[in-house]
Coordinates of C-alpha atoms in Angstrom, one line a residue:
X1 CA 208.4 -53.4 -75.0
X2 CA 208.3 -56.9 -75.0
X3 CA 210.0 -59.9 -77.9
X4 CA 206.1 -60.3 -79.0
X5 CA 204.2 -59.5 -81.4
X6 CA 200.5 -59.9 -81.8
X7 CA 198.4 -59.3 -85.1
X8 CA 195.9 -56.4 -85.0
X9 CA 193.1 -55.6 -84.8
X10 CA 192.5 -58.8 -82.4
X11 CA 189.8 -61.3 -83.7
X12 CA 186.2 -61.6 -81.9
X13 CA 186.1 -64.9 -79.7
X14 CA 182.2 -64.8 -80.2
X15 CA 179.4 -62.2 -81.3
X16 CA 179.5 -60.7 -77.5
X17 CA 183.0 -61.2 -76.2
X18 CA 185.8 -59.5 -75.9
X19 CA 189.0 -60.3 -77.6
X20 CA 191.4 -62.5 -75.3
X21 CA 194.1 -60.2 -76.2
X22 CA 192.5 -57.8 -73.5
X23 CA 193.5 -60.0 -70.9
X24 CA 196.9 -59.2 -69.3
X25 CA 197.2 -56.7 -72.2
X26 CA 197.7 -53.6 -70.1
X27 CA 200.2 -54.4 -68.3
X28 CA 202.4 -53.8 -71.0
X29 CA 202.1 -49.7 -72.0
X30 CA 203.6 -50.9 -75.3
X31 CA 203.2 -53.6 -77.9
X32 CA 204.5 -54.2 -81.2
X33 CA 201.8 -55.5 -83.8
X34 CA 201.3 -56.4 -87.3
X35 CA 198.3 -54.7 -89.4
X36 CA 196.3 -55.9 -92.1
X37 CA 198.8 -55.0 -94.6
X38 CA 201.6 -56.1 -93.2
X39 CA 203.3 -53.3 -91.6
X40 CA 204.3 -53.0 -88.0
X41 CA 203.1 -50.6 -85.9
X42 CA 203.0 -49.7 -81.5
X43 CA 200.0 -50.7 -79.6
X44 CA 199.4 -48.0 -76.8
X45 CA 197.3 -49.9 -74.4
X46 CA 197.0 -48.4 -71.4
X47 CA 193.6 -45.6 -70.9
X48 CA 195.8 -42.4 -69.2
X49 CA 198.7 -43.0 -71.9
X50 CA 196.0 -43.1 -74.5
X51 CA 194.3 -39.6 -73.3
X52 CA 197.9 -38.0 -72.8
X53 CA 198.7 -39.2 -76.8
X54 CA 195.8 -38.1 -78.2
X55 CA 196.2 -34.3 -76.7
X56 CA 200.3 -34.2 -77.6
X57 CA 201.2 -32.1 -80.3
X58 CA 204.2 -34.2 -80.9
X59 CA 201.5 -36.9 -82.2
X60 CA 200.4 -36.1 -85.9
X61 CA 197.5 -38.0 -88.0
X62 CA 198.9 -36.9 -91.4
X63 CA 198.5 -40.5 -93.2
X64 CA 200.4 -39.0 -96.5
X65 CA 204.3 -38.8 -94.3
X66 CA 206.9 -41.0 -95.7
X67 CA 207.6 -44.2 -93.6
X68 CA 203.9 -44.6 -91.7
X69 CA 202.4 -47.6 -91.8
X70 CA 200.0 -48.4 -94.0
X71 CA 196.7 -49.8 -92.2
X72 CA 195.8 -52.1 -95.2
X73 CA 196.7 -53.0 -98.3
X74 CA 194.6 -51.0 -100.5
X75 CA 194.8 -46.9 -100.1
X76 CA 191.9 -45.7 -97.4
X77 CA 190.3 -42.5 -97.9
X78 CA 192.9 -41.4 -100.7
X79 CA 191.5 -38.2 -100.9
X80 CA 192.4 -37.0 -96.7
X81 CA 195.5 -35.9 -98.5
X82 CA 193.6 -32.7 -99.6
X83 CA 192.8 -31.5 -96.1
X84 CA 195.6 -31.2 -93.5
X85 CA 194.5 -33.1 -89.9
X86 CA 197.0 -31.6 -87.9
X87 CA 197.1 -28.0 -86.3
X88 CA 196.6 -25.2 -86.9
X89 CA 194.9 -26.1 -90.1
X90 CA 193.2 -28.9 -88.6
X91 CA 191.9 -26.7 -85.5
X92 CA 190.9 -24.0 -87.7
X93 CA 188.5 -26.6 -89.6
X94 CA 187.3 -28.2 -86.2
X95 CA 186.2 -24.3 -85.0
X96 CA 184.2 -24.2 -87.8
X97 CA 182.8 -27.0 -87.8
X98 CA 181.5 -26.6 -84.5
X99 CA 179.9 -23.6 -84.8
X100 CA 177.5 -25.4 -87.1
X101 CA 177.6 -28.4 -85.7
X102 CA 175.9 -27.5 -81.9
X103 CA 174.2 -29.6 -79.3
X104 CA 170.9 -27.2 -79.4
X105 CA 171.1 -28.6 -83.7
X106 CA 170.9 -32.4 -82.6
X107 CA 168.1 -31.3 -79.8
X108 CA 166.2 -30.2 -82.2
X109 CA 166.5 -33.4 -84.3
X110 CA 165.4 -35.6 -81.6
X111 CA 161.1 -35.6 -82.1
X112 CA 162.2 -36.1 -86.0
X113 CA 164.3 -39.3 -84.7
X114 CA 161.6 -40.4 -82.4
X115 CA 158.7 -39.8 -85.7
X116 CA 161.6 -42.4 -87.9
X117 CA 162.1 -45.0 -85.0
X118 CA 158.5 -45.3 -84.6
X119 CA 157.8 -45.9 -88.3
X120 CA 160.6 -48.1 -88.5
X121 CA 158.9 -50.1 -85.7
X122 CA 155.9 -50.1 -86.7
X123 CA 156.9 -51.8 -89.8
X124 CA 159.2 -54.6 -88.1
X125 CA 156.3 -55.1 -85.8
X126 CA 153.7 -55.5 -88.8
X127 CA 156.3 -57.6 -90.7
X128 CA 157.1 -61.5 -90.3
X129 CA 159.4 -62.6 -87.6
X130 CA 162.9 -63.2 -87.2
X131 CA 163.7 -60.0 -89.0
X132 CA 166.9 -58.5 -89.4
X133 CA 167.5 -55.5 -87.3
X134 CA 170.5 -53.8 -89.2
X135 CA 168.2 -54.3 -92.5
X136 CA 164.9 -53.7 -90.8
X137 CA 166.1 -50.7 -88.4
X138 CA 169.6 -50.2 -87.8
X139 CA 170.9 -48.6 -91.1
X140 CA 167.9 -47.3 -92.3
X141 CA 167.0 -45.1 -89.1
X142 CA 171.0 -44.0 -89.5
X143 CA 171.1 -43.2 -93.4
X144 CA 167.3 -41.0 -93.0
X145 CA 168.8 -39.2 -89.7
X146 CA 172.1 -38.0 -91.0
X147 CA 170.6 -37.3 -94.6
X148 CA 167.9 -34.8 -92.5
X149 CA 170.9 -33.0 -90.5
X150 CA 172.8 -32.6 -93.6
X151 CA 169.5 -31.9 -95.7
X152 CA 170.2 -34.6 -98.5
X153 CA 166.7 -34.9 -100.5
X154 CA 164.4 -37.1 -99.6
X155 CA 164.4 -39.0 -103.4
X156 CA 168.3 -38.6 -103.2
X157 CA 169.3 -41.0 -100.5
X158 CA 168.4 -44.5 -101.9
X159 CA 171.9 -44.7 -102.7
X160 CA 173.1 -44.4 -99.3
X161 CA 170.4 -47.1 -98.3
X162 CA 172.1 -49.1 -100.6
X163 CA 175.1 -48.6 -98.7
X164 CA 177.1 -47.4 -101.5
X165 CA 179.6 -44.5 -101.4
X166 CA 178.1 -41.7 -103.1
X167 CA 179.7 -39.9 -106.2
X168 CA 182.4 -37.7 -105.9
X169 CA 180.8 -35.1 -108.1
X170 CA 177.0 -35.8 -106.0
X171 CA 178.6 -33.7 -102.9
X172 CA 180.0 -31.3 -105.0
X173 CA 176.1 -30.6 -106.9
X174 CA 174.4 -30.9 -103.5
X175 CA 176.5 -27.8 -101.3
X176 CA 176.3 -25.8 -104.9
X177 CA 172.5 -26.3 -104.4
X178 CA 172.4 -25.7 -100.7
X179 CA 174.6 -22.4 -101.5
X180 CA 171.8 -21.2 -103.9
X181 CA 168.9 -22.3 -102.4
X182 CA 169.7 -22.7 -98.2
X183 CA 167.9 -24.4 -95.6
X184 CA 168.1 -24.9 -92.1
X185 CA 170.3 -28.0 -92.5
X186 CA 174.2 -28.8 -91.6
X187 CA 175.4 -27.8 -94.8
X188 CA 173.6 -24.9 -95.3
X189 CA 175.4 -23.6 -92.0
X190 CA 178.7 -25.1 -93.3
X191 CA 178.2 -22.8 -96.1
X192 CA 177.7 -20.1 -93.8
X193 CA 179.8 -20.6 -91.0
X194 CA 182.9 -18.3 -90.7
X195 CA 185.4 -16.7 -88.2
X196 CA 187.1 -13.0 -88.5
X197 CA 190.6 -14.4 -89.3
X198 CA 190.4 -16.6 -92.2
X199 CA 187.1 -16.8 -93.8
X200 CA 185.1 -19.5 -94.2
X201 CA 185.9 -23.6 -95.2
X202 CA 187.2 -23.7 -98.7
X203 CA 185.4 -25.8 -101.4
X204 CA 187.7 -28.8 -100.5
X205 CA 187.5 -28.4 -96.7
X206 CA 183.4 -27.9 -97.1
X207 CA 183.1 -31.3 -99.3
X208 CA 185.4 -33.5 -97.3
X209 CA 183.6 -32.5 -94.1
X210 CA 179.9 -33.0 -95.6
X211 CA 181.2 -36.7 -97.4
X212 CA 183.1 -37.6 -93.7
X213 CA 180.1 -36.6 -92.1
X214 CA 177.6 -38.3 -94.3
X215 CA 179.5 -41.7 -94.4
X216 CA 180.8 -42.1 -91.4
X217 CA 177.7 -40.5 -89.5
X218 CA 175.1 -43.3 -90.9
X219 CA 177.7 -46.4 -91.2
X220 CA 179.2 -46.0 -87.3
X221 CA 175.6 -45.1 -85.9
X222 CA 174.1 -48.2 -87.8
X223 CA 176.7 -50.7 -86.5
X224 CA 176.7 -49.1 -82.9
X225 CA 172.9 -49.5 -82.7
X226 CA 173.3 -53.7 -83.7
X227 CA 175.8 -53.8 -81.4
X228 CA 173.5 -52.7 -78.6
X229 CA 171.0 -54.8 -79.5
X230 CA 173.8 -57.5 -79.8
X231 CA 175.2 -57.0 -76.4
X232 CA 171.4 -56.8 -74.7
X233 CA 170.2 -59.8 -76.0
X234 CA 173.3 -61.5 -74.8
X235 CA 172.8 -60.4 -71.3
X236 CA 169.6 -60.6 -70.4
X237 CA 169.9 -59.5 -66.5
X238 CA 171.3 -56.4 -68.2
X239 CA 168.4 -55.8 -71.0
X240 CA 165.9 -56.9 -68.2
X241 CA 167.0 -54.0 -65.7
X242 CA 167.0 -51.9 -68.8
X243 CA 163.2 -52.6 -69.6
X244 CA 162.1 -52.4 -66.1
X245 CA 164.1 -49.3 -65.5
X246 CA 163.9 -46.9 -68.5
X247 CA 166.0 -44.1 -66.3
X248 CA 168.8 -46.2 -66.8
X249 CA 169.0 -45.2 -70.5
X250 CA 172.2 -42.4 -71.0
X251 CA 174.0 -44.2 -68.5
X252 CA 173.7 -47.8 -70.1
X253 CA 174.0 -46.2 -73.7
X254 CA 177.5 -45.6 -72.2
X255 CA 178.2 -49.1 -71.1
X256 CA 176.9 -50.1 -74.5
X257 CA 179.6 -47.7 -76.4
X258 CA 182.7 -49.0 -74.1
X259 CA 181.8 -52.4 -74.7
X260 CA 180.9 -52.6 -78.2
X261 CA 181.3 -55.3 -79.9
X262 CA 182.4 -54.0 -83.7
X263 CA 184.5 -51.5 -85.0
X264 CA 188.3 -51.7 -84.6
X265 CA 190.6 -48.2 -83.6
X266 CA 192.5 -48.8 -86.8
X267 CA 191.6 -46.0 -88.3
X268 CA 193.1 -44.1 -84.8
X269 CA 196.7 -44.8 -86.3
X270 CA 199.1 -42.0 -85.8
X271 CA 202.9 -40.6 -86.5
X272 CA 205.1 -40.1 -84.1
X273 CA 207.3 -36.8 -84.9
X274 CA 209.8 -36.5 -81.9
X275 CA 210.5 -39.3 -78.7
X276 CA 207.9 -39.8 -76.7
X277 CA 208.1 -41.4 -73.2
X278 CA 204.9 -43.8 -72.6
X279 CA 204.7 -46.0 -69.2
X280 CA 208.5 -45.9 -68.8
X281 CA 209.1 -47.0 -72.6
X282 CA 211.0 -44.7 -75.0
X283 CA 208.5 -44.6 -78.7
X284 CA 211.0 -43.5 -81.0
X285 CA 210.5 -40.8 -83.4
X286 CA 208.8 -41.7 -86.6
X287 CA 207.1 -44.4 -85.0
X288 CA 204.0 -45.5 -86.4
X289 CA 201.4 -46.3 -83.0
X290 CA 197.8 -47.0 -83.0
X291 CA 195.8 -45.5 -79.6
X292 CA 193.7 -48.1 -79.2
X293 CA 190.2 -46.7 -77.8
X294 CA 188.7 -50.3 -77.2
X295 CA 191.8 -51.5 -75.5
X296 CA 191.8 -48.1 -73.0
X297 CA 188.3 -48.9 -72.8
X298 CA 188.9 -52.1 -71.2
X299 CA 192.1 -51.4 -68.9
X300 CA 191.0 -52.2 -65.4
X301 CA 193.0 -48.9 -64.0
X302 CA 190.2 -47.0 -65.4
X303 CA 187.3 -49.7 -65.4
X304 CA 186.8 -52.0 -62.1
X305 CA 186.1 -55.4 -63.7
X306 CA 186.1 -54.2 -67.3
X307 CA 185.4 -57.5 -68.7
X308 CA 181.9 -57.1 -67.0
X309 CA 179.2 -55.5 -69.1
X310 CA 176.9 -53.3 -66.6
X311 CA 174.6 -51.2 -67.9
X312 CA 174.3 -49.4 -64.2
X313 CA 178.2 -49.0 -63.8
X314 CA 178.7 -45.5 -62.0
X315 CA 182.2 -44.1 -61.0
X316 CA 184.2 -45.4 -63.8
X317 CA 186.4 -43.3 -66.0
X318 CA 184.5 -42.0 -69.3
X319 CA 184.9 -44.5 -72.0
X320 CA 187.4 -43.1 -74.9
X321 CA 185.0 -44.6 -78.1
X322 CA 184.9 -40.8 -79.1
X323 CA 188.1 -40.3 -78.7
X324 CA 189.8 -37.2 -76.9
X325 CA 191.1 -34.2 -77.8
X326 CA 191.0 -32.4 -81.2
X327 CA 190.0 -35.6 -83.0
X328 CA 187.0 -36.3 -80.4
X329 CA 184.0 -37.5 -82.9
X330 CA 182.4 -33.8 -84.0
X331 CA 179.2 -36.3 -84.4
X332 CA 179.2 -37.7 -80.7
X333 CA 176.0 -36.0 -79.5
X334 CA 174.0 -36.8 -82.5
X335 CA 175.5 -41.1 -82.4
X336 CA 174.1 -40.3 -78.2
X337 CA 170.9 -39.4 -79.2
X338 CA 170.2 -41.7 -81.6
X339 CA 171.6 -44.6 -79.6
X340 CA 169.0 -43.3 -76.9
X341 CA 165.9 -42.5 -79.2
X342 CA 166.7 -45.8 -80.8
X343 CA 167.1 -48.2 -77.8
X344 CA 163.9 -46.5 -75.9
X345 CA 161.3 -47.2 -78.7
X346 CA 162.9 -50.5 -79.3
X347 CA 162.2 -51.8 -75.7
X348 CA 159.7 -50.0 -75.3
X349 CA 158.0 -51.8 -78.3
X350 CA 159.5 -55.2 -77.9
X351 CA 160.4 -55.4 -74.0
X352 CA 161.3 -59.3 -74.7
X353 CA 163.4 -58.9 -77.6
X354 CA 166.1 -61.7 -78.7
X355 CA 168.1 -63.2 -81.2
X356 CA 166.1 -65.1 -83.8
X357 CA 169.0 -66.9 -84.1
X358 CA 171.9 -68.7 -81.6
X359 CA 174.4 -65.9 -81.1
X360 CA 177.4 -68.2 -82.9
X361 CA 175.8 -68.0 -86.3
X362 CA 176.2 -64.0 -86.7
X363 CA 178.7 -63.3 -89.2
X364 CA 180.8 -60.3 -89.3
X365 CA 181.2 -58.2 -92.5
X366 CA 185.1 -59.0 -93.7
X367 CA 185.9 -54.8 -92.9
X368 CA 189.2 -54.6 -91.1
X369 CA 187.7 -51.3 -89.9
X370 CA 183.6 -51.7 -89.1
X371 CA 183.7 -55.5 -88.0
X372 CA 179.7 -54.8 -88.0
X373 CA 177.1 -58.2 -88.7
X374 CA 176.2 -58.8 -92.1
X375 CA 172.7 -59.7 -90.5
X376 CA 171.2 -59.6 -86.8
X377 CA 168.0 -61.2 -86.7
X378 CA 165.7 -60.5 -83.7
X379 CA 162.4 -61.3 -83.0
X380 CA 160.0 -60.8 -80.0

């Protein structure tokens, strides 16, 4: 490790660009940085060290040990102390879950995703112009598709429109419901869902997976989908090959998730419970470090020009916005096909889409975490 120390996470340059802290970065497997709240924690920075961290059992995500670093001032998520996030406990859950949670489930959301993006669109196109996209189409498409997988009501999810958290007790009324009355929704197979050694998720296991779920499944989704929309209409080579090539979609929708342009890896912070070598450097047991996904994602071992946004780059390592191991995103196949759904209709509809507004005047929400636009107005 180097004398320097840089504050995290890095600052945006512009709406589009990448934080200049990327350059040179990786050729330092370590850094020292200083997080919102004032704590210091390890950068890990380069994409192989972050895979090989992310599957070592000697790295633990328990938040609640004495001496990690807190990632802000204020307590995040106070309530992750109920439900242990490392193995086995953790691995148990993650079984579980998937069981419920399966590709063929999101398949068979897809039309009902397609019916929502084309009302959404048809709305925005009926509508005056610039409109903003994350009001217009972004969140709303996220909130209705993660409230059908769950199978939140209908007349129930104005609040989550309003993009507040809901009620402790609302998660707690709606499985009770689901576990009299079940449906062929996510929580209903949560409910359900059991293996032959120890039972099914426990009350506090079943609500902390259906809130995590429910939050972070619209909120992520919603700012992924403006920060597509974001990137495209900065690079318009890139959305014109897009329109004129629709076949390009799952691979660019790739391209779109390494290079996204909000969200921090914060939230990836991690313990340290016994030395770890990384790149030759010695992290020290007890040492708070922070696996940077949007830094691997840009570390030119992995990613030939990664500074370059290419929506028909082939040959390139996977990008790590998922994560790896047994914290990869249980929600990655429903963010892919909604990120496809989403970006198809939209060009599709509106093949000269654009900014309704220069580029520089898009603010960011002030989220240490999201980093999303408070507005993205597009027109056509």
């Amino acid at each position: 490790m180097t004398g320097r120390t840089l504050a995290y996470p890095f600052a945006w340059p512009s709406a589009s660009e990448q934080p200049k802290e990327f350059a040179g970065l990786h050729d330092e497997p370590v850094v020292t940085v200083v997080l919102p709240s004032g704590d210091e924690a390890l950068l890990i920075t380069r994409y192989e060290d972050i895979r090989a961290l992310l599957t070592d059992p000697r790295v633990s995500k328990n938040r609640n040990r004495p001496g990690i670093a807190r990632m802000t001032t204020r307590k995040v998520k106070a309530f992750q102390s109920q439900v242990s996030m490392d193995p086995p406990a953790h691995t148990r859950m993650r079984s579980l879950i998937s069981k419920a949670f399966t590709a063929s489930r999101v398949e068979r959301l897809r039309p009902r995703i397609q019916e929502l993006a084309d009302g959404l669109l048809d709305v925005m196109e009926a509508g005056p112009r610039p409109v903003d996209f994350a009001a217009a189409f972004a969140f709303p498409l996220s909130i209705q598709v993660i409230c059908e997988l769950l199978g939140v009501p209908a007349d129930e999810r104005e609040q989550f429109a309003l993009k507040q958290t809901p009620p402790w007790d609302y998660m707690t009324d709606l499985i009770e419901r689901k576990r009299a009355t079940p449906g062929d929704d996510l929580i209903s197979a949560l409910i359900e869902v059991h293996d032959e050694q120890d039972g099914r998720l426990d009350a506090t296991e079943l609500h902390w997976w259906s809130t995590m779920l429910l939050l972070a499944g619209y909120e992520t989704s919603a700012n992924q989908l403006c920060s597509a929309v974001v990137m495209l209409t900065a690079h318009p080579d890139q959305l014109a090959k897009l329109t004129q090539d629709p076949g390009l979609l799952p691979g660019a929708v790739e391209e779109l998730l390494r290079c996204q342009v909000v969200g921090t890896s914060l939230s990836m912070l991690r313990y340290v419970t016994d030395d770890i070598e990384v790149g030759g450097v010695t992290v020290p047991r007890g040492s708070s470090i922070i696996t940077a996904l949007e830094v691997a994602n840009h570390d030119p071992s992995a990613f030939g020009c990664p500074a370059r946004f290419d929506v028909t780059r082939s040959g390139d390592a996977p990008q790590l916005t998922f994560s790896v191991g047994r914290h990869f995103c249980v929600g990655a196949a429903l963010a892919r096909a909604e990120l496809q759904v989403a970006l198809a209709s939209l060009l599709h509809r509106f093949p000269n889409l654009r900014l309704g507004v220069p580029a520089d005047r898009l603010v960011r929400v002030e989220d240490a975490f999201t980093q999303g636009f408070q507005e993205v107005p597009v027109t056509w």
